[in-house]
């Protein structure tokens, strides 16, 4: 008997600690399960409900650790359909869930308002008005995150590079200049969002597409908007960007609270199947007003949509 005990393999406390500790259910938050947990001091723990498990899974996908730097381009063929609000909403969501701060670049040649939407017009006007042009002019002298920070704006943990506001030079960003900026940013940020201009043929666009790891195509709830989004994907596929088109995320924003006469299901069906994922953002005044975008004033459904977009973006980083 003693020999049998002596010869039996001993569990390893170091490599297999789980053998000696009962697995604890995650703490439920909110709802009946959360109330019961709090009321009983944790004695009754039913674990998270389906909704919380889905939220936790989205958070896990968004916060996945990355090796290297990745870039997502957000573009559309038409203005005013949620491209910049999506960039800000998704950027703030990434900042809320990731351990590393994300960066958003305003590469819109038409005096983009990315930073105004993230900070608010008043705060942006009071801040140091440094733009992407200033960054380019001093690019060779930047050798640290501290020196780079002088050319950035900050909406909490979301770091932003403002677009050029002078109409005489706003369309001057070239593909090569964008690539130089992207190379610098990649040394300090693992997730980069690039808010593009309207269309796919302006000066910087080839540099943006060549350095993009995936795309978000912004669209609206209109037949014309769906056709534009489809045309964008077809153009990409026929100009050497088949992988980007195939793995694109189409985001339909109900910005103008479309009429009940619009068949939303038909529009979504028109776009589904030609992209990796299609996500709808509901009508929300916090997005539609064209002013400051902050997560805490958005509807829960809108915040959920931005989480889904952020998770889909990070899923695409391979």
PDB file of N, CA and C in Angstrom, residues 136 281 317:
ATOM      1  N   UNK A 136       3.673  66.795 -40.734  1.00  0.00           N
ATOM      2  CA  UNK A 136       4.507  66.496 -41.898  1.00  0.00           C
ATOM      3  C   UNK A 136       5.739  67.388 -41.964  1.00  0.00           C
ATOM      4  N   UNK A 281     -26.063  50.944 -37.342  1.00  0.00           N
ATOM      5  CA  UNK A 281     -26.042  51.881 -36.218  1.00  0.00           C
ATOM      6  C   UNK A 281     -27.398  52.574 -36.203  1.00  0.00           C
ATOM      7  N   UNK A 317      -7.526  41.866 -37.722  1.00  0.00           N
ATOM      8  CA  UNK A 317      -6.082  42.061 -37.632  1.00  0.00           C
ATOM      9  C   UNK A 317      -5.391  40.699 -37.446  1.00  0.00           C
TER      10      UNK A 317
END
